[in-house]
mmCIF file of C-alpha atoms in Angstrom:
data_model
loop_
_atom_site.group_PDB
_atom_site.id
_atom_site.type_symbol
_atom_site.label_atom_id
_atom_site.label_comp_id
_atom_site.label_asym_id
_atom_site.label_seq_id
_atom_site.Cartn_x
_atom_site.Cartn_y
_atom_site.Cartn_z
ATOM 1 C CA MET A 1 55.893 -90.652 -104.818
ATOM 2 C CA THR A 2 52.593 -90.958 -102.964
ATOM 3 C CA SER A 3 49.923 -88.556 -104.145
ATOM 4 C CA PRO A 4 47.601 -86.741 -101.732
ATOM 5 C CA SER A 5 44.732 -88.971 -102.889
ATOM 6 C CA ALA A 6 45.316 -92.562 -103.950
ATOM 7 C CA ALA A 7 43.084 -95.528 -104.736
ATOM 8 C CA THR A 8 43.849 -98.878 -103.072
ATOM 9 C CA ASP A 9 42.253 -102.247 -103.798
ATOM 10 C CA ASN A 10 40.305 -103.900 -100.993
ATOM 11 C CA THR A 11 39.903 -107.665 -100.706
ATOM 12 C CA ASP A 12 36.303 -107.380 -101.917
ATOM 13 C CA GLY A 13 37.411 -105.844 -105.218
ATOM 14 C CA THR A 14 36.266 -102.300 -104.469
ATOM 15 C CA ASP A 15 38.492 -99.264 -104.494
ATOM 16 C CA GLU A 16 39.075 -97.342 -101.295
ATOM 17 C CA ILE A 17 40.078 -93.710 -101.615
ATOM 18 C CA VAL A 18 42.832 -92.777 -99.206
ATOM 19 C CA HIS A 19 43.397 -89.064 -98.666
ATOM 20 C CA GLU A 20 46.588 -88.112 -96.883
ATOM 21 C CA HIS A 21 46.738 -84.934 -94.831
ATOM 22 C CA GLY A 22 49.820 -83.140 -93.599
ATOM 23 C CA ASP A 23 50.963 -83.667 -90.050
ATOM 24 C CA ALA A 24 49.431 -80.715 -88.208
ATOM 25 C CA GLU A 25 51.778 -81.039 -85.248
ATOM 26 C CA GLY A 26 54.806 -81.291 -87.518
ATOM 27 C CA LEU A 27 53.664 -78.246 -89.443
ATOM 28 C CA GLY A 28 53.288 -76.237 -86.242
ATOM 29 C CA ASN A 29 56.782 -77.130 -85.067
ATOM 30 C CA ARG A 30 58.221 -76.420 -88.507
ATOM 31 C CA LEU A 31 56.579 -73.020 -88.724
ATOM 32 C CA ASN A 32 57.804 -72.104 -85.243
ATOM 33 C CA TRP A 33 61.424 -72.865 -86.148
ATOM 34 C CA LEU A 34 60.901 -71.258 -89.541
ATOM 35 C CA ARG A 35 59.782 -67.997 -87.958
ATOM 36 C CA ALA A 36 62.870 -67.760 -85.764
ATOM 37 C CA GLY A 37 65.298 -69.015 -88.395
ATOM 38 C CA VAL A 38 64.097 -66.974 -91.354
ATOM 39 C CA LEU A 39 63.679 -63.791 -89.348
ATOM 40 C CA GLY A 40 67.168 -64.223 -87.930
ATOM 41 C CA ALA A 41 68.720 -64.845 -91.339
ATOM 42 C CA ASN A 42 66.881 -61.939 -92.950
ATOM 43 C CA ASP A 43 67.859 -59.569 -90.149
ATOM 44 C CA GLY A 44 71.449 -60.719 -90.321
ATOM 45 C CA ILE A 45 71.671 -60.239 -94.066
ATOM 46 C CA VAL A 46 69.885 -56.905 -94.286
ATOM 47 C CA SER A 47 71.122 -55.176 -91.136
ATOM 48 C CA VAL A 48 74.782 -56.105 -91.501
ATOM 49 C CA ALA A 49 74.703 -55.420 -95.250
ATOM 50 C CA GLY A 50 73.278 -51.987 -94.539
ATOM 51 C CA ILE A 51 75.907 -51.222 -91.896
ATOM 52 C CA VAL A 52 78.926 -52.326 -93.924
ATOM 53 C CA MET A 53 77.581 -50.648 -97.051
ATOM 54 C CA GLY A 54 77.201 -47.389 -95.153
ATOM 55 C CA VAL A 55 80.679 -47.622 -93.651
ATOM 56 C CA ALA A 56 82.207 -48.602 -97.006
ATOM 57 C CA GLY A 57 80.465 -45.648 -98.596
ATOM 58 C CA ALA A 58 82.076 -43.323 -96.066
ATOM 59 C CA THR A 59 85.590 -44.753 -96.037
ATOM 60 C CA SER A 60 87.815 -47.035 -98.086
ATOM 61 C CA ASP A 61 89.756 -48.227 -95.022
ATOM 62 C CA ARG A 62 89.131 -51.985 -94.995
ATOM 63 C CA SER A 63 90.121 -52.325 -91.326
ATOM 64 C CA GLN A 64 87.370 -49.917 -90.292
ATOM 65 C CA ILE A 65 84.883 -51.751 -92.476
ATOM 66 C CA LEU A 66 85.957 -55.082 -90.955
ATOM 67 C CA VAL A 67 85.580 -53.790 -87.396
ATOM 68 C CA ALA A 68 82.133 -52.409 -88.193
ATOM 69 C CA GLY A 69 81.082 -55.684 -89.787
ATOM 70 C CA ILE A 70 82.264 -57.847 -86.903
ATOM 71 C CA ALA A 71 80.700 -55.556 -84.318
ATOM 72 C CA ALA A 72 77.386 -55.563 -86.167
ATOM 73 C CA LEU A 73 77.495 -59.353 -86.595
ATOM 74 C CA VAL A 74 78.228 -60.167 -82.947
ATOM 75 C CA ALA A 75 75.920 -57.539 -81.462
ATOM 76 C CA GLY A 76 73.109 -58.451 -83.842
ATOM 77 C CA ALA A 77 73.356 -62.193 -83.208
ATOM 78 C CA LEU A 78 73.330 -61.736 -79.425
ATOM 79 C CA SER A 79 70.504 -59.207 -79.650
ATOM 80 C CA MET A 80 68.416 -61.569 -81.774
ATOM 81 C CA ALA A 81 68.996 -64.433 -79.336
ATOM 82 C CA ALA A 82 68.115 -62.308 -76.311
ATOM 83 C CA GLY A 83 65.048 -60.807 -77.940
ATOM 84 C CA GLU A 84 63.775 -64.174 -79.136
ATOM 85 C CA TYR A 85 64.376 -65.746 -75.733
ATOM 86 C CA VAL A 86 62.449 -62.998 -73.933
ATOM 87 C CA SER A 87 59.604 -63.101 -76.449
ATOM 88 C CA VAL A 88 59.194 -66.877 -76.473
ATOM 89 C CA SER A 89 59.670 -67.102 -72.699
ATOM 90 C CA SER A 90 56.736 -64.727 -72.271
ATOM 91 C CA GLN A 91 54.677 -66.932 -74.564
ATOM 92 C CA ARG A 92 55.722 -70.037 -72.617
ATOM 93 C CA ASP A 93 54.842 -68.402 -69.291
ATOM 94 C CA ALA A 94 51.415 -67.512 -70.656
ATOM 95 C CA GLU A 95 50.857 -71.081 -71.881
ATOM 96 C CA LEU A 96 51.885 -72.586 -68.551
ATOM 97 C CA ALA A 97 49.653 -70.134 -66.677
ATOM 98 C CA LEU A 98 46.692 -71.111 -68.839
ATOM 99 C CA ILE A 99 47.388 -74.798 -68.264
ATOM 100 C CA GLU A 100 47.617 -74.282 -64.505
ATOM 101 C CA LYS A 101 44.394 -72.268 -64.395
ATOM 102 C CA GLU A 102 42.572 -74.829 -66.518
ATOM 103 C CA SER A 103 43.764 -77.650 -64.268
ATOM 104 C CA HIS A 104 42.383 -75.765 -61.261
ATOM 105 C CA ASP A 105 39.032 -75.141 -62.970
ATOM 106 C CA LEU A 106 38.715 -78.788 -63.994
ATOM 107 C CA LYS A 107 39.046 -79.861 -60.373
ATOM 108 C CA ARG A 108 36.744 -77.140 -59.031
ATOM 109 C CA MET A 109 33.912 -77.251 -61.595
ATOM 110 C CA PRO A 110 34.151 -80.343 -63.814
ATOM 111 C CA GLU A 111 30.539 -80.185 -65.020
ATOM 112 C CA GLU A 112 30.856 -76.617 -66.251
ATOM 113 C CA GLU A 113 34.090 -77.474 -68.027
ATOM 114 C CA LEU A 114 32.452 -80.490 -69.667
ATOM 115 C CA ALA A 115 29.649 -78.250 -70.910
ATOM 116 C CA HIS A 116 32.214 -75.763 -72.202
ATOM 117 C CA LEU A 117 34.085 -78.466 -74.122
ATOM 118 C CA THR A 118 30.780 -79.683 -75.554
ATOM 119 C CA SER A 119 29.957 -76.189 -76.821
ATOM 120 C CA ILE A 120 33.419 -75.916 -78.411
ATOM 121 C CA LEU A 121 32.885 -79.188 -80.280
ATOM 122 C CA GLU A 122 29.437 -78.017 -81.326
ATOM 123 C CA GLY A 123 31.044 -74.914 -82.763
ATOM 124 C CA LYS A 124 33.235 -77.166 -84.906
ATOM 125 C CA GLY A 125 30.141 -78.624 -86.581
ATOM 126 C CA LEU A 126 29.128 -81.566 -84.394
ATOM 127 C CA SER A 127 25.555 -82.072 -83.307
ATOM 128 C CA ARG A 128 24.702 -81.538 -79.641
ATOM 129 C CA ASP A 129 24.498 -85.251 -78.806
ATOM 130 C CA VAL A 130 27.640 -86.186 -80.721
ATOM 131 C CA ALA A 131 29.556 -83.233 -79.246
ATOM 132 C CA HIS A 132 28.506 -84.229 -75.708
ATOM 133 C CA ALA A 133 29.521 -87.858 -76.270
ATOM 134 C CA ALA A 134 32.855 -86.800 -77.746
ATOM 135 C CA ALA A 135 33.487 -84.412 -74.847
ATOM 136 C CA GLU A 136 32.816 -87.178 -72.333
ATOM 137 C CA GLU A 137 35.148 -89.558 -74.162
ATOM 138 C CA LEU A 138 37.911 -86.950 -74.335
ATOM 139 C CA THR A 139 37.398 -86.172 -70.648
ATOM 140 C CA ASP A 140 37.708 -89.818 -69.682
ATOM 141 C CA LYS A 141 40.911 -90.198 -71.708
ATOM 142 C CA ASP A 142 42.847 -87.046 -70.714
ATOM 143 C CA VAL A 143 40.736 -84.142 -69.568
ATOM 144 C CA LEU A 144 43.513 -81.563 -69.204
ATOM 145 C CA ARG A 145 45.036 -82.390 -72.597
ATOM 146 C CA ALA A 146 41.644 -82.126 -74.282
ATOM 147 C CA HIS A 147 40.813 -78.738 -72.774
ATOM 148 C CA ALA A 148 44.304 -77.335 -73.376
ATOM 149 C CA GLU A 149 44.119 -78.304 -77.042
ATOM 150 C CA PHE A 150 40.547 -77.308 -77.845
ATOM 151 C CA GLU A 151 40.322 -74.181 -75.688
ATOM 152 C CA PHE A 152 43.806 -72.731 -76.127
ATOM 153 C CA GLY A 153 45.446 -74.672 -78.946
ATOM 154 C CA ILE A 154 48.223 -75.876 -76.613
ATOM 155 C CA ASP A 155 49.861 -79.290 -76.983
ATOM 156 C CA LEU A 156 51.019 -80.437 -73.552
ATOM 157 C CA ASP A 157 53.895 -82.333 -75.168
ATOM 158 C CA ASP A 158 55.027 -79.350 -77.213
ATOM 159 C CA VAL A 159 55.011 -76.263 -74.996
ATOM 160 C CA THR A 160 57.063 -73.481 -76.564
ATOM 161 C CA ASN A 161 60.825 -73.800 -76.001
ATOM 162 C CA PRO A 162 62.561 -70.384 -75.704
ATOM 163 C CA TRP A 163 66.085 -71.839 -75.833
ATOM 164 C CA GLY A 164 65.495 -73.508 -79.176
ATOM 165 C CA ALA A 165 64.047 -70.362 -80.722
ATOM 166 C CA ALA A 166 66.881 -68.219 -79.325
ATOM 167 C CA LEU A 167 69.544 -70.564 -80.678
ATOM 168 C CA ALA A 168 67.882 -70.726 -84.093
ATOM 169 C CA SER A 169 67.711 -66.922 -84.293
ATOM 170 C CA MET A 170 71.319 -66.443 -83.211
ATOM 171 C CA LEU A 171 72.809 -69.014 -85.576
ATOM 172 C CA SER A 172 70.719 -67.966 -88.570
ATOM 173 C CA PHE A 173 71.567 -64.300 -87.974
ATOM 174 C CA PHE A 174 75.273 -65.160 -87.769
ATOM 175 C CA VAL A 175 75.232 -67.198 -90.986
ATOM 176 C CA GLY A 176 73.240 -64.576 -92.868
ATOM 177 C CA ALA A 177 75.420 -61.721 -91.629
ATOM 178 C CA LEU A 178 78.630 -63.458 -92.703
ATOM 179 C CA LEU A 179 77.831 -62.985 -96.387
ATOM 180 C CA PRO A 180 77.848 -59.163 -96.559
ATOM 181 C CA ALA A 181 80.522 -58.916 -93.863
ATOM 182 C CA LEU A 182 82.942 -60.888 -96.052
ATOM 183 C CA THR A 183 82.046 -59.660 -99.539
ATOM 184 C CA ILE A 184 82.337 -55.999 -98.565
ATOM 185 C CA LEU A 185 86.046 -56.581 -97.860
ATOM 186 C CA LEU A 186 86.744 -57.161 -101.566
ATOM 187 C CA PRO A 187 88.600 -54.451 -103.503
ATOM 188 C CA SER A 188 86.593 -51.354 -104.442
ATOM 189 C CA PRO A 189 84.451 -50.760 -106.474
ATOM 190 C CA GLU A 190 83.717 -54.441 -107.122
ATOM 191 C CA ARG A 191 82.799 -55.012 -103.480
ATOM 192 C CA PHE A 192 79.609 -52.942 -103.777
ATOM 193 C CA TYR A 193 78.331 -54.936 -106.755
ATOM 194 C CA VAL A 194 79.378 -58.313 -105.350
ATOM 195 C CA THR A 195 77.791 -57.528 -101.987
ATOM 196 C CA ALA A 196 74.547 -56.367 -103.592
ATOM 197 C CA VAL A 197 74.291 -59.471 -105.773
ATOM 198 C CA THR A 198 75.202 -61.811 -102.907
ATOM 199 C CA VAL A 199 72.666 -60.215 -100.590
ATOM 200 C CA ALA A 200 69.956 -60.324 -103.260
ATOM 201 C CA LEU A 201 70.572 -64.029 -103.876
ATOM 202 C CA ALA A 202 70.638 -64.815 -100.155
ATOM 203 C CA LEU A 203 67.386 -62.944 -99.543
ATOM 204 C CA GLY A 204 65.863 -64.730 -102.498
ATOM 205 C CA VAL A 205 66.757 -68.080 -100.917
ATOM 206 C CA THR A 206 65.324 -67.165 -97.515
ATOM 207 C CA GLY A 207 62.180 -65.777 -99.107
ATOM 208 C CA TRP A 208 61.692 -68.890 -101.238
ATOM 209 C CA THR A 209 62.345 -71.181 -98.266
ATOM 210 C CA SER A 210 59.895 -69.409 -95.984
ATOM 211 C CA ALA A 211 57.194 -69.450 -98.648
ATOM 212 C CA ARG A 212 57.651 -73.128 -99.530
ATOM 213 C CA LEU A 213 57.693 -74.360 -95.945
ATOM 214 C CA GLY A 214 54.730 -72.165 -95.094
ATOM 215 C CA GLY A 215 52.737 -73.349 -98.104
ATOM 216 C CA ALA A 216 52.610 -69.901 -99.757
ATOM 217 C CA ARG A 217 53.550 -68.801 -103.253
ATOM 218 C CA PRO A 218 57.296 -68.152 -103.331
ATOM 219 C CA MET A 219 57.498 -65.343 -105.907
ATOM 220 C CA ARG A 220 55.875 -62.702 -103.712
ATOM 221 C CA ALA A 221 58.076 -63.546 -100.706
ATOM 222 C CA VAL A 222 61.213 -63.538 -102.869
ATOM 223 C CA LEU A 223 60.434 -60.130 -104.386
ATOM 224 C CA ARG A 224 59.531 -58.672 -101.004
ATOM 225 C CA ASN A 225 62.786 -59.851 -99.427
ATOM 226 C CA VAL A 226 65.056 -58.878 -102.293
ATOM 227 C CA LEU A 227 63.574 -55.439 -102.953
ATOM 228 C CA GLY A 228 63.481 -54.574 -99.250
ATOM 229 C CA GLY A 229 67.102 -55.580 -98.770
ATOM 230 C CA LEU A 230 68.340 -53.706 -101.839
ATOM 231 C CA PHE A 231 66.438 -50.605 -100.770
ATOM 232 C CA ALA A 232 67.997 -50.721 -97.285
ATOM 233 C CA MET A 233 71.505 -51.112 -98.717
ATOM 234 C CA GLY A 234 70.955 -48.300 -101.215
ATOM 235 C CA VAL A 235 69.809 -45.883 -98.527
ATOM 236 C CA THR A 236 72.688 -46.644 -96.154
ATOM 237 C CA LEU A 237 75.229 -46.474 -98.988
ATOM 238 C CA LEU A 238 73.940 -43.038 -99.966
ATOM 239 C CA ILE A 239 74.062 -41.850 -96.357
ATOM 240 C CA GLY A 240 77.594 -43.192 -96.014
ATOM 241 C CA HIS A 241 78.726 -41.354 -99.125
ATOM 242 C CA LEU A 242 77.184 -38.096 -97.921
ATOM 243 C CA LEU A 243 78.636 -38.354 -94.425
ATOM 244 C CA GLY A 244 82.023 -39.432 -95.741
ATOM 245 C CA ALA A 245 82.183 -36.460 -98.088
ATOM 246 C CA GLN A 246 81.289 -34.022 -95.303
ATOM 247 C CA VAL A 247 83.727 -35.515 -92.781
ATOM 248 C CA GLY A 248 86.488 -35.762 -95.377
#
């Protein structure tokens, strides 16, 4: 395995220190998919678990529980996809509008835009002369790409894709929701314990995954996911019991 810092031998006998950094573009894409996927899975697990727990607390009729679970699964998956598509589409529209405006400004006032890029590079720690030279070189290579990246943090080759985010949210919600929707159909009272344990394990996995891919400590994310999910199921189960007793 290659370590972040490694020493290599040069032909002159000296050691050259090579420090490897993560791929910033790859990290950005990974975090974007992670956001949609993990949020979809968490919502699917918690929301459907809460619904079926509440229904199972109110009635022992497995057909009613099944109908509630399927309805919650389908409606939730479609709602997640639609919401993610609208949200990311708005972000994409904003990015494209910024790119179009910047392209217009570059044609109308190139000198002012060059000065602006120079000041941005200065703000990143370069001296005035070096920043100006770098800005000129970036302008000569691809002026719109340079300004989009440094001014707005937009990669022209990686503008946000709403369809990908919507699909990731829908599929992850569906997969996450399947777990409580199936385990709650087990015979009572085992179904409550099996569902709670299954949901806790699933939320632990999603919490650990999100933390690891995001470079954060996993324990806090795992505890946050698991405790939040168990609390939601406990509340809906209690409500279901109370409503079931009153209706019965």
